[in-house]
Structure formats: C-alpha cells, structure tokens
mmCIF file of C-alpha atoms and ligand atoms in Angstrom:
data_model
loop_
_atom_site.group_PDB
_atom_site.id
_atom_site.type_symbol
_atom_site.label_atom_id
_atom_site.label_comp_id
_atom_site.label_asym_id
_atom_site.label_seq_id
_atom_site.Cartn_x
_atom_site.Cartn_y
_atom_site.Cartn_z
ATOM 1 C CA GLY A 952 0.039 -0.250 0.078
ATOM 2 C CA HIS A 953 0.853 3.711 0.643
ATOM 3 C CA HIS A 954 3.766 4.205 2.810
ATOM 4 C CA TRP A 955 3.065 7.517 4.677
ATOM 5 C CA GLY A 956 4.255 9.403 7.923
ATOM 6 C CA TYR A 957 5.432 12.375 9.287
ATOM 7 C CA GLY A 958 8.813 12.961 8.260
ATOM 8 C CA GLU A 959 10.696 15.446 5.717
ATOM 9 C CA GLY A 960 9.441 12.805 2.870
ATOM 10 C CA ASP A 961 6.562 11.353 3.453
ATOM 11 C CA GLY A 962 4.808 13.939 5.317
ATOM 12 C CA PRO A 963 1.333 16.046 5.598
ATOM 13 C CA SER A 964 3.128 18.268 2.774
ATOM 14 C CA ALA A 965 3.319 14.665 0.290
ATOM 15 C CA TRP A 966 0.420 12.511 1.254
ATOM 16 C CA HIS A 967 -2.094 14.587 -1.224
ATOM 17 C CA LYS A 968 0.570 12.542 -3.759
ATOM 18 C CA ASN A 969 -0.918 8.905 -3.041
ATOM 19 C CA TYR A 970 -4.256 10.947 -1.489
ATOM 20 C CA PRO A 971 -5.586 14.012 -3.605
ATOM 21 C CA VAL A 972 -8.400 14.265 -1.528
ATOM 22 C CA ALA A 973 -5.386 16.113 0.764
ATOM 23 C CA GLN A 974 -5.763 18.979 -0.899
ATOM 24 C CA GLY A 975 -10.235 19.088 -0.925
ATOM 25 C CA SER A 976 -12.545 21.037 0.173
ATOM 26 C CA ARG A 977 -13.168 20.065 3.726
ATOM 27 C CA GLN A 978 -10.034 18.387 5.462
ATOM 28 C CA SER A 979 -9.071 18.586 9.207
ATOM 29 C CA PRO A 980 -7.570 19.508 11.265
ATOM 30 C CA ILE A 981 -8.594 23.399 11.568
ATOM 31 C CA ASP A 982 -7.282 26.621 12.704
ATOM 32 C CA ILE A 983 -10.828 27.331 15.184
ATOM 33 C CA ILE A 984 -11.040 30.902 15.826
ATOM 34 C CA PRO A 985 -13.746 31.700 18.602
ATOM 35 C CA HIS A 986 -14.453 34.984 17.433
ATOM 36 C CA GLN A 987 -15.778 33.468 14.059
ATOM 37 C CA ALA A 988 -17.664 30.214 15.749
ATOM 38 C CA LEU A 989 -21.833 30.880 15.065
ATOM 39 C CA GLN A 990 -22.934 30.536 18.416
ATOM 40 C CA ASP A 991 -26.030 27.923 17.184
ATOM 41 C CA ARG A 992 -28.728 27.654 19.787
ATOM 42 C CA SER A 993 -30.059 24.358 17.998
ATOM 43 C CA LEU A 994 -26.572 22.798 19.030
ATOM 44 C CA GLY A 995 -27.885 20.537 21.836
ATOM 45 C CA PRO A 996 -25.202 18.817 24.759
ATOM 46 C CA ILE A 997 -23.360 16.195 23.562
ATOM 47 C CA VAL A 998 -24.194 12.724 25.200
ATOM 48 C CA LEU A 999 -21.699 10.262 26.309
ATOM 49 C CA ASN A 1000 -23.084 6.932 26.646
ATOM 50 C CA TYR A 1001 -19.419 5.120 28.061
ATOM 51 C CA ASP A 1002 -20.864 3.051 31.023
ATOM 52 C CA HIS A 1003 -20.742 -0.370 29.194
ATOM 53 C CA CYS A 1004 -17.566 0.405 27.615
ATOM 54 C CA THR A 1005 -15.193 -2.433 26.886
ATOM 55 C CA SER A 1006 -11.550 -1.458 25.310
ATOM 56 C CA ILE A 1007 -9.799 -4.864 24.348
ATOM 57 C CA ASN A 1008 -6.203 -3.617 23.545
ATOM 58 C CA ILE A 1009 -4.018 -1.176 22.636
ATOM 59 C CA SER A 1010 -1.451 -1.233 20.020
ATOM 60 C CA ASN A 1011 1.025 1.300 17.936
ATOM 61 C CA ASN A 1012 0.008 1.168 14.742
ATOM 62 C CA GLY A 1013 3.636 2.876 13.342
ATOM 63 C CA HIS A 1014 1.199 6.155 13.566
ATOM 64 C CA SER A 1015 0.439 6.542 17.195
ATOM 65 C CA VAL A 1016 -0.766 4.891 20.134
ATOM 66 C CA VAL A 1017 -4.409 3.653 19.681
ATOM 67 C CA VAL A 1018 -6.851 1.828 22.262
ATOM 68 C CA GLU A 1019 -9.904 -0.190 20.390
ATOM 69 C CA PHE A 1020 -13.259 -0.798 21.540
ATOM 70 C CA ASP A 1021 -15.406 -4.187 21.202
ATOM 71 C CA ASP A 1022 -17.903 -2.075 18.668
ATOM 72 C CA SER A 1023 -19.772 -5.004 18.288
ATOM 73 C CA ASP A 1024 -23.353 -3.403 20.079
ATOM 74 C CA ASP A 1025 -24.506 0.307 21.077
ATOM 75 C CA ARG A 1026 -22.509 -0.178 23.967
ATOM 76 C CA SER A 1027 -20.825 2.796 23.648
ATOM 77 C CA VAL A 1028 -21.945 6.213 21.800
ATOM 78 C CA ILE A 1029 -21.868 9.573 21.418
ATOM 79 C CA GLN A 1030 -25.069 11.485 20.681
ATOM 80 C CA GLY A 1031 -26.631 14.297 20.911
ATOM 81 C CA GLY A 1032 -25.356 18.020 19.571
ATOM 82 C CA PRO A 1033 -24.984 18.289 15.562
ATOM 83 C CA LEU A 1034 -24.943 14.192 15.902
ATOM 84 C CA ASP A 1035 -29.001 12.721 14.098
ATOM 85 C CA ASN A 1036 -27.854 9.325 15.532
ATOM 86 C CA PRO A 1037 -25.400 7.778 18.076
ATOM 87 C CA TYR A 1038 -22.206 6.787 16.962
ATOM 88 C CA ARG A 1039 -19.997 3.862 18.433
ATOM 89 C CA LEU A 1040 -16.961 4.209 20.056
ATOM 90 C CA LYS A 1041 -14.421 2.103 17.997
ATOM 91 C CA GLN A 1042 -10.823 3.301 19.285
ATOM 92 C CA PHE A 1043 -9.166 6.684 20.530
ATOM 93 C CA HIS A 1044 -5.444 7.479 19.986
ATOM 94 C CA PHE A 1045 -3.014 10.365 20.232
ATOM 95 C CA HIS A 1046 -1.723 13.357 18.747
ATOM 96 C CA TRP A 1047 2.154 15.022 20.246
ATOM 97 C CA GLY A 1048 4.844 17.372 19.839
ATOM 98 C CA GLY A 1049 8.535 16.826 20.719
ATOM 99 C CA LYS A 1050 9.831 18.372 24.327
ATOM 100 C CA GLY A 1051 9.188 21.705 24.619
ATOM 101 C CA CYS A 1052 6.715 21.514 21.144
ATOM 102 C CA GLU A 1053 3.198 22.170 20.311
ATOM 103 C CA GLY A 1054 1.888 19.091 18.855
ATOM 104 C CA SER A 1055 -2.133 19.070 18.716
ATOM 105 C CA GLU A 1056 -4.357 19.293 15.370
ATOM 106 C CA HIS A 1057 -6.732 21.660 15.899
ATOM 107 C CA THR A 1058 -5.576 25.111 16.938
ATOM 108 C CA VAL A 1059 -7.096 28.058 18.533
ATOM 109 C CA ASP A 1060 -6.511 31.005 17.703
ATOM 110 C CA GLY A 1061 -3.485 29.747 16.128
ATOM 111 C CA TYR A 1062 -2.690 28.417 19.626
ATOM 112 C CA GLY A 1063 -1.716 24.822 19.673
ATOM 113 C CA TYR A 1064 -1.558 22.590 22.666
ATOM 114 C CA ALA A 1065 0.937 20.384 23.657
ATOM 115 C CA SER A 1066 -0.833 17.353 22.521
ATOM 116 C CA GLU A 1067 -4.907 16.289 20.919
ATOM 117 C CA LEU A 1068 -7.245 12.832 22.231
ATOM 118 C CA HIS A 1069 -9.727 11.333 19.372
ATOM 119 C CA LEU A 1070 -12.143 9.197 20.777
ATOM 120 C CA VAL A 1071 -13.786 7.127 16.741
ATOM 121 C CA HIS A 1072 -17.109 7.005 16.477
ATOM 122 C CA TRP A 1073 -18.933 5.718 13.546
ATOM 123 C CA ASN A 1074 -22.876 5.854 12.168
ATOM 124 C CA ALA A 1075 -23.646 1.899 12.611
ATOM 125 C CA VAL A 1076 -27.634 2.817 12.617
ATOM 126 C CA LYS A 1077 -27.016 3.470 8.323
ATOM 127 C CA TYR A 1078 -24.438 1.699 7.631
ATOM 128 C CA CYS A 1079 -22.699 -1.484 8.312
ATOM 129 C CA SER A 1080 -19.351 -1.579 9.677
ATOM 130 C CA PHE A 1081 -17.179 1.135 10.228
ATOM 131 C CA GLY A 1082 -14.554 0.747 6.730
ATOM 132 C CA GLU A 1083 -18.017 1.347 4.819
ATOM 133 C CA ALA A 1084 -19.037 4.348 7.410
ATOM 134 C CA SER A 1085 -15.282 5.839 6.885
ATOM 135 C CA THR A 1086 -16.335 6.858 3.146
ATOM 136 C CA ALA A 1087 -19.672 8.428 3.839
ATOM 137 C CA PRO A 1088 -19.746 11.639 4.601
ATOM 138 C CA ASP A 1089 -21.827 11.241 7.961
ATOM 139 C CA GLY A 1090 -19.976 8.271 8.791
ATOM 140 C CA LEU A 1091 -17.916 9.185 11.591
ATOM 141 C CA ALA A 1092 -17.899 11.722 14.547
ATOM 142 C CA VAL A 1093 -14.872 12.625 16.225
ATOM 143 C CA LEU A 1094 -14.315 14.098 19.969
ATOM 144 C CA GLY A 1095 -11.298 16.111 20.225
ATOM 145 C CA ILE A 1096 -9.732 17.012 23.727
ATOM 146 C CA PHE A 1097 -6.551 19.187 23.691
ATOM 147 C CA LEU A 1098 -4.003 18.085 26.223
ATOM 148 C CA GLU A 1099 -2.223 21.843 28.053
ATOM 149 C CA THR A 1100 0.826 20.329 30.181
ATOM 150 C CA GLY A 1101 0.108 21.266 34.211
ATOM 151 C CA ASP A 1102 -0.534 18.580 37.002
ATOM 152 C CA ASP A 1103 -0.089 15.236 36.893
ATOM 153 C CA HIS A 1104 -3.962 13.623 35.009
ATOM 154 C CA ARG A 1105 -4.878 11.701 37.974
ATOM 155 C CA TRP A 1106 -5.883 8.634 35.025
ATOM 156 C CA LEU A 1107 -3.788 9.432 32.233
ATOM 157 C CA HIS A 1108 -0.906 7.348 33.787
ATOM 158 C CA MET A 1109 -3.076 3.791 32.769
ATOM 159 C CA ILE A 1110 -2.809 4.307 29.689
ATOM 160 C CA THR A 1111 1.140 6.110 30.016
ATOM 161 C CA ASP A 1112 1.966 3.172 32.560
ATOM 162 C CA ALA A 1113 0.973 0.434 29.192
ATOM 163 C CA LEU A 1114 3.438 2.196 26.575
ATOM 164 C CA TYR A 1115 6.550 -0.010 27.344
ATOM 165 C CA MET A 1116 5.008 -2.892 25.725
ATOM 166 C CA VAL A 1117 3.962 -0.849 22.890
ATOM 167 C CA LYS A 1118 6.834 0.604 22.128
ATOM 168 C CA PHE A 1119 8.193 -0.677 18.470
ATOM 169 C CA LYS A 1120 5.373 -0.428 15.703
ATOM 170 C CA GLY A 1121 3.056 -3.743 15.555
ATOM 171 C CA SER A 1122 3.494 -4.576 19.225
ATOM 172 C CA GLY A 1123 -0.372 -5.129 20.664
ATOM 173 C CA THR A 1124 -1.318 -5.690 24.278
ATOM 174 C CA GLU A 1125 -4.781 -6.635 26.235
ATOM 175 C CA PHE A 1126 -6.130 -3.457 27.564
ATOM 176 C CA LYS A 1127 -9.812 -4.497 29.077
ATOM 177 C CA GLY A 1128 -11.525 -2.091 31.119
ATOM 178 C CA PHE A 1129 -10.212 1.675 30.926
ATOM 179 C CA ASN A 1130 -13.787 3.681 30.404
ATOM 180 C CA PRO A 1131 -12.458 7.506 28.482
ATOM 181 C CA LYS A 1132 -14.503 8.866 30.380
ATOM 182 C CA CYS A 1133 -12.184 9.300 32.903
ATOM 183 C CA LEU A 1134 -10.273 11.533 30.269
ATOM 184 C CA LEU A 1135 -12.778 13.906 29.763
ATOM 185 C CA PRO A 1136 -12.748 17.855 30.837
ATOM 186 C CA SER A 1137 -15.230 19.130 32.945
ATOM 187 C CA SER A 1138 -16.629 20.977 30.710
ATOM 188 C CA LEU A 1139 -18.565 19.301 27.514
ATOM 189 C CA HIS A 1140 -19.368 22.774 25.642
ATOM 190 C CA TYR A 1141 -17.911 22.399 22.134
ATOM 191 C CA TRP A 1142 -17.155 23.157 18.474
ATOM 192 C CA THR A 1143 -18.544 21.564 15.993
ATOM 193 C CA TYR A 1144 -17.691 21.353 11.716
ATOM 194 C CA LEU A 1145 -17.752 19.143 8.847
ATOM 195 C CA GLY A 1146 -13.945 17.458 8.198
ATOM 196 C CA SER A 1147 -12.310 14.609 7.801
ATOM 197 C CA LEU A 1148 -9.531 12.061 9.179
ATOM 198 C CA THR A 1149 -6.782 13.643 9.680
ATOM 199 C CA THR A 1150 -4.241 10.911 8.137
ATOM 200 C CA PRO A 1151 -4.154 8.719 5.175
ATOM 201 C CA PRO A 1152 -6.871 8.007 3.633
ATOM 202 C CA LEU A 1153 -8.276 11.679 4.890
ATOM 203 C CA HIS A 1154 -12.223 10.829 4.102
ATOM 204 C CA GLU A 1155 -14.242 13.600 3.856
ATOM 205 C CA SER A 1156 -16.839 11.701 6.583
ATOM 206 C CA VAL A 1157 -16.156 12.924 9.779
ATOM 207 C CA ILE A 1158 -18.196 15.277 11.539
ATOM 208 C CA TRP A 1159 -15.910 17.000 14.221
ATOM 209 C CA ILE A 1160 -16.836 17.774 17.705
ATOM 210 C CA VAL A 1161 -13.675 19.482 19.657
ATOM 211 C CA LEU A 1162 -13.881 20.539 23.228
ATOM 212 C CA LYS A 1163 -13.193 23.914 24.575
ATOM 213 C CA GLU A 1164 -11.583 23.055 27.825
ATOM 214 C CA PRO A 1165 -8.230 21.041 27.857
ATOM 215 C CA ILE A 1166 -7.430 18.476 30.614
ATOM 216 C CA ALA A 1167 -4.106 18.955 31.870
ATOM 217 C CA VAL A 1168 -1.776 16.494 32.340
ATOM 218 C CA SER A 1169 2.085 16.357 33.583
ATOM 219 C CA GLU A 1170 5.380 16.933 30.700
ATOM 220 C CA LYS A 1171 6.533 13.917 32.298
ATOM 221 C CA GLN A 1172 3.120 11.984 31.835
ATOM 222 C CA LEU A 1173 3.807 13.432 28.174
ATOM 223 C CA GLY A 1174 7.427 12.278 28.120
ATOM 224 C CA LYS A 1175 6.424 8.720 28.075
ATOM 225 C CA PHE A 1176 4.442 8.889 24.476
ATOM 226 C CA ARG A 1177 7.643 9.709 23.286
ATOM 227 C CA LEU A 1178 9.188 6.784 24.240
ATOM 228 C CA LEU A 1179 7.133 5.718 21.903
ATOM 229 C CA LEU A 1180 9.142 4.148 18.360
ATOM 230 C CA PHE A 1181 7.599 5.107 14.773
ATOM 231 C CA THR A 1182 9.926 1.741 14.010
ATOM 232 C CA GLY A 1183 9.047 -1.574 14.482
ATOM 233 C CA GLU A 1184 10.970 -3.893 16.567
ATOM 234 C CA GLU A 1185 13.761 -5.179 13.120
ATOM 235 C CA GLU A 1186 13.849 -2.313 11.855
ATOM 236 C CA ASP A 1187 17.955 -1.078 12.450
ATOM 237 C CA GLN A 1188 16.747 2.814 12.015
ATOM 238 C CA ARG A 1189 15.088 3.343 15.190
ATOM 239 C CA THR A 1190 13.023 6.774 15.182
ATOM 240 C CA ARG A 1191 11.247 8.326 18.063
ATOM 241 C CA MET A 1192 7.442 8.731 17.992
ATOM 242 C CA GLU A 1193 6.155 12.330 17.729
ATOM 243 C CA ASN A 1194 5.122 15.510 16.438
ATOM 244 C CA ASN A 1195 2.191 12.991 14.154
ATOM 245 C CA PHE A 1196 0.092 15.531 13.809
ATOM 246 C CA ARG A 1197 -0.761 17.302 10.908
ATOM 247 C CA PRO A 1198 -0.884 21.421 10.458
ATOM 248 C CA PRO A 1199 -4.175 22.808 10.041
ATOM 249 C CA GLN A 1200 -5.873 22.610 6.356
ATOM 250 C CA PRO A 1201 -8.133 25.618 4.518
ATOM 251 C CA LEU A 1202 -11.451 26.220 6.020
ATOM 252 C CA LYS A 1203 -12.848 26.674 2.171
ATOM 253 C CA GLY A 1204 -16.277 28.628 3.514
ATOM 254 C CA ARG A 1205 -16.865 25.841 6.777
ATOM 255 C CA LYS A 1206 -18.516 27.483 9.218
ATOM 256 C CA VAL A 1207 -17.706 25.959 12.609
ATOM 257 C CA ARG A 1208 -20.414 26.212 15.048
ATOM 258 C CA SER A 1209 -20.289 26.864 18.623
ATOM 259 C CA SER A 1210 -22.398 25.015 21.709
ATOM 260 C CA ASN A 1211 -23.594 27.584 24.121
HETATM 261 N N1 FFB B 186 -6.564 11.448 13.387
HETATM 262 S S1 FFB B 186 -8.324 11.387 13.244
HETATM 263 O O1 FFB B 186 -8.816 11.443 11.634
HETATM 264 O O2 FFB B 186 -9.259 10.995 14.329
HETATM 265 C C1 FFB B 186 -8.365 9.341 12.381
HETATM 266 C C2 FFB B 186 -8.764 8.518 12.868
HETATM 267 C C3 FFB B 186 -9.474 7.055 12.137
HETATM 268 C C4 FFB B 186 -8.733 6.558 11.382
HETATM 269 C C5 FFB B 186 -8.659 5.339 10.856
HETATM 270 O O3 FFB B 186 -9.399 4.180 10.576
HETATM 271 N N2 FFB B 186 -8.059 5.594 10.159
HETATM 272 C C6 FFB B 186 -7.615 3.670 9.335
HETATM 273 C C7 FFB B 186 -9.050 3.423 9.009
HETATM 274 C C8 FFB B 186 -9.290 4.341 7.802
HETATM 275 F F1 FFB B 186 -9.075 4.962 7.156
HETATM 276 C C9 FFB B 186 -10.316 3.458 7.195
HETATM 277 F F2 FFB B 186 -10.708 4.142 5.863
HETATM 278 C C10 FFB B 186 -11.274 1.819 6.955
HETATM 279 F F3 FFB B 186 -11.907 2.179 6.161
HETATM 280 C C11 FFB B 186 -10.771 1.272 7.987
HETATM 281 F F4 FFB B 186 -11.082 0.483 7.855
HETATM 282 C C12 FFB B 186 -9.693 1.945 8.749
HETATM 283 F F5 FFB B 186 -9.069 1.211 9.863
HETATM 284 C C13 FFB B 186 -7.540 7.207 10.682
HETATM 285 C C14 FFB B 186 -7.672 8.748 11.630
HETATM 286 ZN ZN1 ZN B 187 -6.236 11.061 14.635
#
C-alpha cells in the first residue's frame, strides 16, 4: 500500500501525491477562531454513554498509540449535539509534539496545545461497518480533546504505564476495562464542523466535535508518549514517535458552530 508518515519525505505536505483528497474542500484539522464561530442555540449538549464500554487492546500502529473497543453493539456511544444518530465508539488515539513543542492538530486562534486525544465513533445506524462509514459524509464522529501540560492527570497513568509494552510499530497488548470517560474535562462545551480524517486516506467523512476545555497532563506523562517508536522491532533505524500531527488545513468557506 501507500507508505505515509510524518517525516521529511513522507509527511503531510507529500500526502496529496497518493491521496489527492488532501487538497479537498473539507479537510481536517483546522484553526478554530472562536470569535468567528456561529453560536447555534439549536445545538444541544453532547451525550456520552461510555458506562459499559469495553476496551480490548492497546497498540502501536506506526503512527500513534491506539486503544480499540468492541463495537459489535451500542454499548459505548456518543449522541446529541450536531449528531442525528448515536455513533459507536471504535477507538481512541493521540497526537503529540516533541519536547516543549506543540503537538495538537486543531489550533485555537493559532494556538496549539501539547497534544490532542481523538475518540473515534461511527454511524452504525446508517452503515454496516466502520470501513463503510469511513467513506460516507456523515459516517464518523470524532471527539477531540486538547491536552495541555500542567499537573499529573490522575487517570492518564493507566495509559502511560502501558506504553512500554507497545514501544515498537506493530506491537500490541490486552487492555481491558478502560473507560475513557476519565479523560474528559469538566465542561462538554464544544465547537463543531464538517471535516475529514487527519491521516491518510483523509476521507471527508468526519463530523468533528472539539471540546473547548483542555485536560491537564504532566510533562512527565507526555514524555512517556515520546518513548514510543514509529519503527518496528526488526528495523535498524529507531525513530522516536513524536510530532505525529497534521497542521491546520484551509477552511474553504466552512462554518464552525459553537455550543452555547
Ligand atoms: N486522526 S483521526 O482523524 O481521528 C483518524 C481516525 C481514524 C482513522 C482510521 O481509522 N484509519 C484507519 C482506517 C481507515 F482510514 C479507513 F478508511 C478504513 F476503512 C478503516 F477500516 C481503517 F481502519 C484515521 C484517522
Ligand atoms: Zn487523530
């Protein structure tokens, strides 16, 4: 298949060669400008039903660290807000920078955060699989949460303590009973807009819901993400996994709406 990454030759500026939709009309991420967002009173609160969620495993896919869920029923769903249906939780993963650098994908008034958590959901009411949903304009809903450096996050250690087991690309391990509700900020106020996957194949199938309030994690906790490698155990060249974020893309006339 088409190899892509975040390096000089295979990074975001080269993705359009194998994935022309990279220059499409609803690409993500974007720079969110709060004062230009439309306050939409018809936008209700988002509702997260993660209480019976069933994480399965944690793995390094060579681009990020991913926690996958059993999405064979509607145990863990997001609904409300801009969504017409409940969307089923499939996985979550992170994007982050290098030491002291920014690493979020969305920015706010040009300001980047240290990292960004993506909770990926798919519309199982209208589509039969994640794959099918991932190519539909209303197929996916991704909840984005900013991470800023500050105090230790009391629950993130459950993730960071497992990272040594998934150091290499292609490594994975069982990771059961983790409920991502513990990674949410206190406010669920959000911005929402129509966008895309932020990595190849960059499908324009995502309803983005980006929470306004970041969560705080310590520099020590973030540093553990940077011990991960883009490369596999069998490769000679060890490349540290960091700066795995796509920069903001042109808005192309899209409107960003704001929950109240
Ligand atoms: N950073 S993000 O915007 O939140 C994002 C979320 C999910 C994926 C993903 O699932 N990729 C693999 C993948 C596909 F990209 C497919 F199109 C597909 F059909 C899959 F089954 C699949 F696993 C990529 C980026
Ligand atoms: Zn992501």
